């Protein structure tokens, strides 16, 4: 049974501490895929929620001073009960405030996967790196950034972009599926972080194949959605993406996944 079939059979619980803009879309995307989302943000219930969960997503898209302590408390409880964390440092290079929080977070919390675009991941390992809002610099060398981040931060790295890059245990792959319409849907990247969390096996170290499948299944669903809405626009694409996530299959993965190992 491939990982997607397992998700659809077992409906893994994914706790999402994510940003206000994308909560509904993220929850619907996980449900469409077959996972079970819970958008829990209260440290008071974190132990009860996280103990049976497969993974915790931490997404800092709408970070505020009031939320900093809650994020750190919830993440530390996840560490204590052994629930793996997927960390999405949204727009970390856009402000010194975000950089300082992410630096503190990664010093105090053990994460299993960091998912972000090239500019975001670079900002985690280079204090001089900057970015404009959530936009990524398309001229960056994502492979080199992934390798350095994997070494320095000691976790799996997923870098998204026109070509996605995934690294774990010094194995690194380029992935070539996807749709340009994803960039026109608010929360499309944030949803991918939650989907990566759904592919975790309730252990702290995810394998490279699970990461590849998470990214590829999502992007193949996006390709299918684009085909269905090629004469429409991003609103129709967004709905079609949710439908496609419920319909994407192992056959789609086997026939359409485009990946290349980097030596």
PDB file of C-alpha atoms in Angstrom:
ATOM      1  CA  UNK A   1       0.000   0.000   0.000  1.00  0.00           C
ATOM      2  CA  UNK A   2       1.446   3.391  -0.988  1.00  0.00           C
ATOM      3  CA  UNK A   3       1.446   6.257   1.484  1.00  0.00           C
ATOM      4  CA  UNK A   4      -1.611   7.950  -0.028  1.00  0.00           C
ATOM      5  CA  UNK A   5      -3.678   4.759   0.283  1.00  0.00           C
ATOM      6  CA  UNK A   6      -2.586   4.540   3.923  1.00  0.00           C
ATOM      7  CA  UNK A   7      -3.738   8.115   4.543  1.00  0.00           C
ATOM      8  CA  UNK A   8      -7.124   7.403   2.992  1.00  0.00           C
ATOM      9  CA  UNK A   9      -7.521   4.224   5.022  1.00  0.00           C
ATOM     10  CA  UNK A  10      -6.325   5.595   8.373  1.00  0.00           C
ATOM     11  CA  UNK A  11      -7.240   9.329   8.191  1.00  0.00           C
ATOM     12  CA  UNK A  12      -4.211  10.548  10.173  1.00  0.00           C
ATOM     13  CA  UNK A  13      -4.815  13.447  12.541  1.00  0.00           C
ATOM     14  CA  UNK A  14      -2.850  16.565  11.589  1.00  0.00           C
ATOM     15  CA  UNK A  15      -2.827  19.431  14.094  1.00  0.00           C
ATOM     16  CA  UNK A  16      -2.464  22.743  12.259  1.00  0.00           C
ATOM     17  CA  UNK A  17      -1.303  25.889  13.973  1.00  0.00           C
ATOM     18  CA  UNK A  18      -1.497  27.877  10.788  1.00  0.00           C
ATOM     19  CA  UNK A  19      -2.200  31.397   9.640  1.00  0.00           C
ATOM     20  CA  UNK A  20      -5.599  33.045   9.653  1.00  0.00           C
ATOM     21  CA  UNK A  21      -5.721  33.502   5.879  1.00  0.00           C
ATOM     22  CA  UNK A  22      -5.551  29.801   5.012  1.00  0.00           C
ATOM     23  CA  UNK A  23      -7.245  27.806   7.773  1.00  0.00           C
ATOM     24  CA  UNK A  24     -10.383  26.903   5.841  1.00  0.00           C
ATOM     25  CA  UNK A  25      -8.523  26.035   2.636  1.00  0.00           C
ATOM     26  CA  UNK A  26      -5.954  23.980   4.544  1.00  0.00           C
ATOM     27  CA  UNK A  27      -8.623  22.020   6.399  1.00  0.00           C
ATOM     28  CA  UNK A  28     -10.585  21.342   3.216  1.00  0.00           C
ATOM     29  CA  UNK A  29      -7.438  20.295   1.380  1.00  0.00           C
ATOM     30  CA  UNK A  30      -6.513  17.776   4.067  1.00  0.00           C
ATOM     31  CA  UNK A  31     -10.054  16.416   4.127  1.00  0.00           C
ATOM     32  CA  UNK A  32     -10.042  16.085   0.341  1.00  0.00           C
ATOM     33  CA  UNK A  33      -6.815  14.116   0.453  1.00  0.00           C
ATOM     34  CA  UNK A  34      -8.127  11.822   3.194  1.00  0.00           C
ATOM     35  CA  UNK A  35      -6.445  13.163   6.337  1.00  0.00           C
ATOM     36  CA  UNK A  36      -8.175  14.519   9.442  1.00  0.00           C
ATOM     37  CA  UNK A  37      -7.349  18.171  10.259  1.00  0.00           C
ATOM     38  CA  UNK A  38      -7.674  19.932  13.606  1.00  0.00           C
ATOM     39  CA  UNK A  39      -6.967  23.660  13.695  1.00  0.00           C
ATOM     40  CA  UNK A  40      -6.064  23.689  17.381  1.00  0.00           C
ATOM     41  CA  UNK A  41      -4.178  26.692  18.781  1.00  0.00           C
ATOM     42  CA  UNK A  42      -4.650  26.366  22.544  1.00  0.00           C
ATOM     43  CA  UNK A  43      -1.645  25.207  24.580  1.00  0.00           C
ATOM     44  CA  UNK A  44      -4.111  24.072  27.260  1.00  0.00           C
ATOM     45  CA  UNK A  45      -5.322  21.225  25.040  1.00  0.00           C
ATOM     46  CA  UNK A  46      -2.098  20.598  23.149  1.00  0.00           C
ATOM     47  CA  UNK A  47      -1.067  17.441  24.992  1.00  0.00           C
ATOM     48  CA  UNK A  48      -4.473  15.824  24.481  1.00  0.00           C
ATOM     49  CA  UNK A  49      -4.590  16.818  20.820  1.00  0.00           C
ATOM     50  CA  UNK A  50      -0.986  16.031  19.952  1.00  0.00           C
ATOM     51  CA  UNK A  51      -0.622  12.660  21.643  1.00  0.00           C
ATOM     52  CA  UNK A  52      -2.769  10.801  19.057  1.00  0.00           C
ATOM     53  CA  UNK A  53      -1.731  13.037  16.150  1.00  0.00           C
ATOM     54  CA  UNK A  54       0.533  12.006  13.301  1.00  0.00           C
ATOM     55  CA  UNK A  55       2.112  15.433  13.034  1.00  0.00           C
ATOM     56  CA  UNK A  56       1.946  19.111  13.939  1.00  0.00           C
ATOM     57  CA  UNK A  57       2.145  21.870  11.348  1.00  0.00           C
ATOM     58  CA  UNK A  58       3.476  25.220  12.538  1.00  0.00           C
ATOM     59  CA  UNK A  59       2.932  27.992   9.980  1.00  0.00           C
ATOM     60  CA  UNK A  60       3.896  31.563  10.969  1.00  0.00           C
ATOM     61  CA  UNK A  61       2.051  33.403   8.205  1.00  0.00           C
ATOM     62  CA  UNK A  62       0.129  35.687  10.583  1.00  0.00           C
ATOM     63  CA  UNK A  63       2.639  35.771  13.417  1.00  0.00           C
ATOM     64  CA  UNK A  64       1.986  38.241  16.242  1.00  0.00           C
ATOM     65  CA  UNK A  65       3.618  38.915  19.586  1.00  0.00           C
ATOM     66  CA  UNK A  66       0.623  37.413  21.361  1.00  0.00           C
ATOM     67  CA  UNK A  67       0.998  34.145  19.422  1.00  0.00           C
ATOM     68  CA  UNK A  68       4.723  33.633  19.917  1.00  0.00           C
ATOM     69  CA  UNK A  69       4.430  32.022  23.358  1.00  0.00           C
ATOM     70  CA  UNK A  70       1.562  29.770  22.264  1.00  0.00           C
ATOM     71  CA  UNK A  71       3.513  28.520  19.246  1.00  0.00           C
ATOM     72  CA  UNK A  72       6.564  27.752  21.363  1.00  0.00           C
ATOM     73  CA  UNK A  73       4.500  26.042  24.082  1.00  0.00           C
ATOM     74  CA  UNK A  74       2.596  23.872  21.608  1.00  0.00           C
ATOM     75  CA  UNK A  75       5.748  22.916  19.716  1.00  0.00           C
ATOM     76  CA  UNK A  76       7.575  21.970  22.915  1.00  0.00           C
ATOM     77  CA  UNK A  77       4.633  19.806  23.967  1.00  0.00           C
ATOM     78  CA  UNK A  78       4.825  18.097  20.568  1.00  0.00           C
ATOM     79  CA  UNK A  79       8.497  17.402  21.242  1.00  0.00           C
ATOM     80  CA  UNK A  80       7.659  16.032  24.683  1.00  0.00           C
ATOM     81  CA  UNK A  81       5.002  13.589  23.404  1.00  0.00           C
ATOM     82  CA  UNK A  82       7.016  12.621  20.324  1.00  0.00           C
ATOM     83  CA  UNK A  83       4.828  14.179  17.637  1.00  0.00           C
ATOM     84  CA  UNK A  84       6.837  15.293  14.579  1.00  0.00           C
ATOM     85  CA  UNK A  85       6.705  18.939  13.512  1.00  0.00           C
ATOM     86  CA  UNK A  86       6.570  20.421  10.030  1.00  0.00           C
ATOM     87  CA  UNK A  87       7.672  24.057  10.194  1.00  0.00           C
ATOM     88  CA  UNK A  88       6.655  26.583   7.528  1.00  0.00           C
ATOM     89  CA  UNK A  89       8.562  29.862   8.095  1.00  0.00           C
ATOM     90  CA  UNK A  90       6.314  32.007   5.912  1.00  0.00           C
ATOM     91  CA  UNK A  91       7.988  35.242   4.733  1.00  0.00           C
ATOM     92  CA  UNK A  92      10.766  34.851   7.306  1.00  0.00           C
ATOM     93  CA  UNK A  93      13.104  37.025   5.247  1.00  0.00           C
ATOM     94  CA  UNK A  94      10.586  39.861   4.965  1.00  0.00           C
ATOM     95  CA  UNK A  95      11.189  41.290   8.447  1.00  0.00           C
ATOM     96  CA  UNK A  96      13.745  41.164  11.224  1.00  0.00           C
ATOM     97  CA  UNK A  97      10.902  40.290  13.605  1.00  0.00           C
ATOM     98  CA  UNK A  98      10.162  37.060  11.762  1.00  0.00           C
ATOM     99  CA  UNK A  99      13.849  36.209  11.516  1.00  0.00           C
ATOM    100  CA  UNK A 100      14.347  36.602  15.244  1.00  0.00           C
ATOM    101  CA  UNK A 101      11.319  34.475  16.064  1.00  0.00           C
ATOM    102  CA  UNK A 102      12.364  31.688  13.698  1.00  0.00           C
ATOM    103  CA  UNK A 103      15.882  31.757  15.124  1.00  0.00           C
ATOM    104  CA  UNK A 104      14.472  31.348  18.628  1.00  0.00           C
ATOM    105  CA  UNK A 105      12.022  28.687  17.517  1.00  0.00           C
ATOM    106  CA  UNK A 106      14.668  26.531  15.836  1.00  0.00           C
ATOM    107  CA  UNK A 107      16.994  26.893  18.831  1.00  0.00           C
ATOM    108  CA  UNK A 108      14.325  25.757  21.304  1.00  0.00           C
ATOM    109  CA  UNK A 109      12.310  23.257  19.252  1.00  0.00           C
ATOM    110  CA  UNK A 110      13.235  20.105  17.331  1.00  0.00           C
ATOM    111  CA  UNK A 111      11.534  19.995  13.941  1.00  0.00           C
ATOM    112  CA  UNK A 112      11.377  17.090  11.505  1.00  0.00           C
ATOM    113  CA  UNK A 113      10.751  19.018   8.274  1.00  0.00           C
ATOM    114  CA  UNK A 114      11.119  22.616   7.174  1.00  0.00           C
ATOM    115  CA  UNK A 115       9.034  23.556   4.123  1.00  0.00           C
ATOM    116  CA  UNK A 116       9.432  26.882   2.390  1.00  0.00           C
ATOM    117  CA  UNK A 117      10.460  28.592  -0.802  1.00  0.00           C
ATOM    118  CA  UNK A 118      14.130  29.192  -1.547  1.00  0.00           C
ATOM    119  CA  UNK A 119      14.156  32.721  -0.112  1.00  0.00           C
ATOM    120  CA  UNK A 120      12.514  31.590   3.122  1.00  0.00           C
ATOM    121  CA  UNK A 121      14.891  28.687   3.681  1.00  0.00           C
ATOM    122  CA  UNK A 122      17.896  30.870   2.833  1.00  0.00           C
ATOM    123  CA  UNK A 123      16.769  33.440   5.413  1.00  0.00           C
ATOM    124  CA  UNK A 124      16.916  30.732   8.092  1.00  0.00           C
ATOM    125  CA  UNK A 125      20.617  30.149   7.472  1.00  0.00           C
ATOM    126  CA  UNK A 126      21.788  33.574   6.259  1.00  0.00           C
ATOM    127  CA  UNK A 127      21.163  36.624   8.433  1.00  0.00           C
ATOM    128  CA  UNK A 128      21.687  38.954   5.473  1.00  0.00           C
ATOM    129  CA  UNK A 129      19.022  37.347   3.264  1.00  0.00           C
ATOM    130  CA  UNK A 130      15.901  39.406   2.588  1.00  0.00           C
ATOM    131  CA  UNK A 131      12.704  38.973   0.587  1.00  0.00           C
ATOM    132  CA  UNK A 132       9.699  40.991  -0.554  1.00  0.00           C
ATOM    133  CA  UNK A 133       6.654  39.694   1.306  1.00  0.00           C
ATOM    134  CA  UNK A 134       6.142  36.009   0.586  1.00  0.00           C
ATOM    135  CA  UNK A 135       7.743  36.137  -2.872  1.00  0.00           C
ATOM    136  CA  UNK A 136      10.824  34.045  -3.575  1.00  0.00           C
ATOM    137  CA  UNK A 137      13.859  35.042  -5.622  1.00  0.00           C
ATOM    138  CA  UNK A 138      13.686  32.744  -8.641  1.00  0.00           C
ATOM    139  CA  UNK A 139      17.422  33.157  -9.316  1.00  0.00           C
ATOM    140  CA  UNK A 140      18.494  31.377  -6.132  1.00  0.00           C
ATOM    141  CA  UNK A 141      20.195  27.969  -6.255  1.00  0.00           C
ATOM    142  CA  UNK A 142      17.626  25.871  -4.400  1.00  0.00           C
ATOM    143  CA  UNK A 143      19.792  22.741  -4.362  1.00  0.00           C
ATOM    144  CA  UNK A 144      22.711  24.497  -2.677  1.00  0.00           C
ATOM    145  CA  UNK A 145      20.381  26.174  -0.179  1.00  0.00           C
ATOM    146  CA  UNK A 146      18.700  22.854   0.629  1.00  0.00           C
ATOM    147  CA  UNK A 147      22.030  21.141   1.214  1.00  0.00           C
ATOM    148  CA  UNK A 148      23.289  23.886   3.517  1.00  0.00           C
ATOM    149  CA  UNK A 149      20.021  24.085   5.443  1.00  0.00           C
ATOM    150  CA  UNK A 150      19.879  20.301   5.839  1.00  0.00           C
ATOM    151  CA  UNK A 151      23.380  20.315   7.285  1.00  0.00           C
ATOM    152  CA  UNK A 152      22.978  23.322   9.571  1.00  0.00           C
ATOM    153  CA  UNK A 153      19.414  22.742  10.791  1.00  0.00           C
ATOM    154  CA  UNK A 154      19.635  18.948  11.003  1.00  0.00           C
ATOM    155  CA  UNK A 155      16.223  18.161   9.541  1.00  0.00           C
ATOM    156  CA  UNK A 156      14.556  17.341   6.237  1.00  0.00           C
ATOM    157  CA  UNK A 157      14.106  20.287   3.874  1.00  0.00           C
ATOM    158  CA  UNK A 158      11.417  20.818   1.243  1.00  0.00           C
ATOM    159  CA  UNK A 159      12.007  23.829  -1.013  1.00  0.00           C
ATOM    160  CA  UNK A 160       9.117  24.770  -3.267  1.00  0.00           C
ATOM    161  CA  UNK A 161       9.283  26.608  -6.557  1.00  0.00           C
ATOM    162  CA  UNK A 162       9.046  26.009 -10.279  1.00  0.00           C
ATOM    163  CA  UNK A 163      11.271  23.032  -9.504  1.00  0.00           C
ATOM    164  CA  UNK A 164      10.853  21.593  -6.015  1.00  0.00           C
ATOM    165  CA  UNK A 165      13.829  20.281  -4.044  1.00  0.00           C
ATOM    166  CA  UNK A 166      13.624  17.665  -1.284  1.00  0.00           C
ATOM    167  CA  UNK A 167      16.508  16.514   0.925  1.00  0.00           C
ATOM    168  CA  UNK A 168      16.741  13.992   3.766  1.00  0.00           C
ATOM    169  CA  UNK A 169      19.684  11.946   5.026  1.00  0.00           C
ATOM    170  CA  UNK A 170      21.818  13.684   2.383  1.00  0.00           C
ATOM    171  CA  UNK A 171      19.659  12.233  -0.399  1.00  0.00           C
ATOM    172  CA  UNK A 172      18.398  15.034  -2.600  1.00  0.00           C
ATOM    173  CA  UNK A 173      15.812  15.066  -5.383  1.00  0.00           C
ATOM    174  CA  UNK A 174      14.475  17.603  -7.824  1.00  0.00           C
ATOM    175  CA  UNK A 175      10.739  17.315  -8.555  1.00  0.00           C
ATOM    176  CA  UNK A 176       9.257  18.779 -11.719  1.00  0.00           C
ATOM    177  CA  UNK A 177       5.468  18.503 -11.384  1.00  0.00           C
ATOM    178  CA  UNK A 178       3.117  21.394 -10.605  1.00  0.00           C
ATOM    179  CA  UNK A 179       1.015  24.194 -12.077  1.00  0.00           C
ATOM    180  CA  UNK A 180       1.727  27.937 -12.359  1.00  0.00           C
ATOM    181  CA  UNK A 181      -1.845  28.510 -11.152  1.00  0.00           C
ATOM    182  CA  UNK A 182      -0.772  27.431  -7.653  1.00  0.00           C
ATOM    183  CA  UNK A 183       0.949  30.804  -7.333  1.00  0.00           C
ATOM    184  CA  UNK A 184      -2.411  32.520  -7.916  1.00  0.00           C
ATOM    185  CA  UNK A 185      -4.218  30.803  -5.040  1.00  0.00           C
ATOM    186  CA  UNK A 186      -3.679  32.176  -1.546  1.00  0.00           C
ATOM    187  CA  UNK A 187      -2.662  29.343   0.744  1.00  0.00           C
ATOM    188  CA  UNK A 188      -1.615  26.835  -1.910  1.00  0.00           C
ATOM    189  CA  UNK A 189       1.884  26.643  -0.468  1.00  0.00           C
ATOM    190  CA  UNK A 190       0.568  26.564   3.084  1.00  0.00           C
ATOM    191  CA  UNK A 191      -1.663  23.619   2.195  1.00  0.00           C
ATOM    192  CA  UNK A 192       1.376  21.727   0.921  1.00  0.00           C
ATOM    193  CA  UNK A 193       2.978  22.081   4.350  1.00  0.00           C
ATOM    194  CA  UNK A 194      -0.082  20.426   5.895  1.00  0.00           C
ATOM    195  CA  UNK A 195      -0.028  17.679   3.280  1.00  0.00           C
ATOM    196  CA  UNK A 196       3.625  16.982   4.046  1.00  0.00           C
ATOM    197  CA  UNK A 197       2.561  16.624   7.691  1.00  0.00           C
ATOM    198  CA  UNK A 198      -0.128  14.122   6.706  1.00  0.00           C
ATOM    199  CA  UNK A 199       2.532  11.952   5.052  1.00  0.00           C
ATOM    200  CA  UNK A 200       4.509  11.678   8.306  1.00  0.00           C
ATOM    201  CA  UNK A 201       4.516   8.251   9.961  1.00  0.00           C
ATOM    202  CA  UNK A 202       4.077   9.428  13.555  1.00  0.00           C
ATOM    203  CA  UNK A 203       7.809   9.300  14.066  1.00  0.00           C
ATOM    204  CA  UNK A 204      10.342  12.085  14.279  1.00  0.00           C
ATOM    205  CA  UNK A 205      12.328  11.196  11.161  1.00  0.00           C
ATOM    206  CA  UNK A 206      10.519  11.121   7.847  1.00  0.00           C
ATOM    207  CA  UNK A 207      11.953   9.134   4.939  1.00  0.00           C
ATOM    208  CA  UNK A 208      12.800  10.728   1.610  1.00  0.00           C
ATOM    209  CA  UNK A 209      10.195   8.710  -0.307  1.00  0.00           C
ATOM    210  CA  UNK A 210       7.381  10.009   1.889  1.00  0.00           C
ATOM    211  CA  UNK A 211       8.474  13.589   1.207  1.00  0.00           C
ATOM    212  CA  UNK A 212       8.686  12.937  -2.520  1.00  0.00           C
ATOM    213  CA  UNK A 213       5.223  11.388  -2.548  1.00  0.00           C
ATOM    214  CA  UNK A 214       3.694  14.249  -0.542  1.00  0.00           C
ATOM    215  CA  UNK A 215       5.000  16.901  -2.921  1.00  0.00           C
ATOM    216  CA  UNK A 216       4.384  14.883  -6.086  1.00  0.00           C
ATOM    217  CA  UNK A 217       0.818  13.825  -5.277  1.00  0.00           C
ATOM    218  CA  UNK A 218      -0.038  17.454  -4.504  1.00  0.00           C
ATOM    219  CA  UNK A 219       1.528  18.823  -7.657  1.00  0.00           C
ATOM    220  CA  UNK A 220       0.063  16.119  -9.884  1.00  0.00           C
ATOM    221  CA  UNK A 221      -3.366  16.978  -8.448  1.00  0.00           C
ATOM    222  CA  UNK A 222      -2.614  20.603  -9.371  1.00  0.00           C
ATOM    223  CA  UNK A 223      -1.762  19.579 -12.928  1.00  0.00           C
ATOM    224  CA  UNK A 224      -5.033  17.665 -13.174  1.00  0.00           C
ATOM    225  CA  UNK A 225      -6.932  20.675 -11.819  1.00  0.00           C
ATOM    226  CA  UNK A 226      -5.278  22.968 -14.359  1.00  0.00           C
ATOM    227  CA  UNK A 227      -6.360  20.702 -17.209  1.00  0.00           C
ATOM    228  CA  UNK A 228      -9.948  20.778 -15.975  1.00  0.00           C
ATOM    229  CA  UNK A 229     -10.037  24.580 -15.715  1.00  0.00           C
ATOM    230  CA  UNK A 230      -7.738  25.671 -18.534  1.00  0.00           C
ATOM    231  CA  UNK A 231     -10.422  27.963 -19.996  1.00  0.00           C
ATOM    232  CA  UNK A 232     -11.352  29.514 -16.636  1.00  0.00           C
ATOM    233  CA  UNK A 233      -9.340  31.217 -13.878  1.00  0.00           C
ATOM    234  CA  UNK A 234      -7.725  30.766 -10.460  1.00  0.00           C
ATOM    235  CA  UNK A 235     -11.048  30.610  -8.589  1.00  0.00           C
ATOM    236  CA  UNK A 236     -12.190  27.612 -10.602  1.00  0.00           C
ATOM    237  CA  UNK A 237      -8.718  26.125 -10.304  1.00  0.00           C
ATOM    238  CA  UNK A 238      -8.862  26.365  -6.502  1.00  0.00           C
ATOM    239  CA  UNK A 239     -12.084  24.347  -6.349  1.00  0.00           C
ATOM    240  CA  UNK A 240     -10.787  21.880  -8.928  1.00  0.00           C
ATOM    241  CA  UNK A 241      -7.631  21.414  -6.858  1.00  0.00           C
ATOM    242  CA  UNK A 242      -9.694  20.266  -3.868  1.00  0.00           C
ATOM    243  CA  UNK A 243     -11.585  17.860  -6.135  1.00  0.00           C
ATOM    244  CA  UNK A 244      -8.358  16.589  -7.683  1.00  0.00           C
ATOM    245  CA  UNK A 245      -6.813  15.938  -4.270  1.00  0.00           C
ATOM    246  CA  UNK A 246      -9.676  13.548  -3.564  1.00  0.00           C
ATOM    247  CA  UNK A 247      -9.191  11.780  -6.892  1.00  0.00           C
ATOM    248  CA  UNK A 248      -5.421  11.634  -7.414  1.00  0.00           C
ATOM    249  CA  UNK A 249      -4.207   8.042  -7.383  1.00  0.00           C
ATOM    250  CA  UNK A 250      -1.184   5.796  -7.252  1.00  0.00           C
ATOM    251  CA  UNK A 251      -1.532   5.320 -11.010  1.00  0.00           C
ATOM    252  CA  UNK A 252      -1.249   9.097 -11.458  1.00  0.00           C
ATOM    253  CA  UNK A 253       1.893   9.077  -9.339  1.00  0.00           C
ATOM    254  CA  UNK A 254       3.486   6.154 -11.164  1.00  0.00           C
ATOM    255  CA  UNK A 255       2.722   7.568 -14.603  1.00  0.00           C
ATOM    256  CA  UNK A 256       3.295  11.273 -14.045  1.00  0.00           C
ATOM    257  CA  UNK A 257       5.775  11.826 -11.214  1.00  0.00           C
ATOM    258  CA  UNK A 258       8.847  13.610 -12.583  1.00  0.00           C
ATOM    259  CA  UNK A 259      11.811  13.318 -10.259  1.00  0.00           C
ATOM    260  CA  UNK A 260      15.564  13.354 -10.569  1.00  0.00           C
ATOM    261  CA  UNK A 261      18.119  12.411  -7.933  1.00  0.00           C
ATOM    262  CA  UNK A 262      20.906  14.933  -7.502  1.00  0.00           C
ATOM    263  CA  UNK A 263      24.350  13.469  -6.989  1.00  0.00           C
TER     264      UNK A 263
END
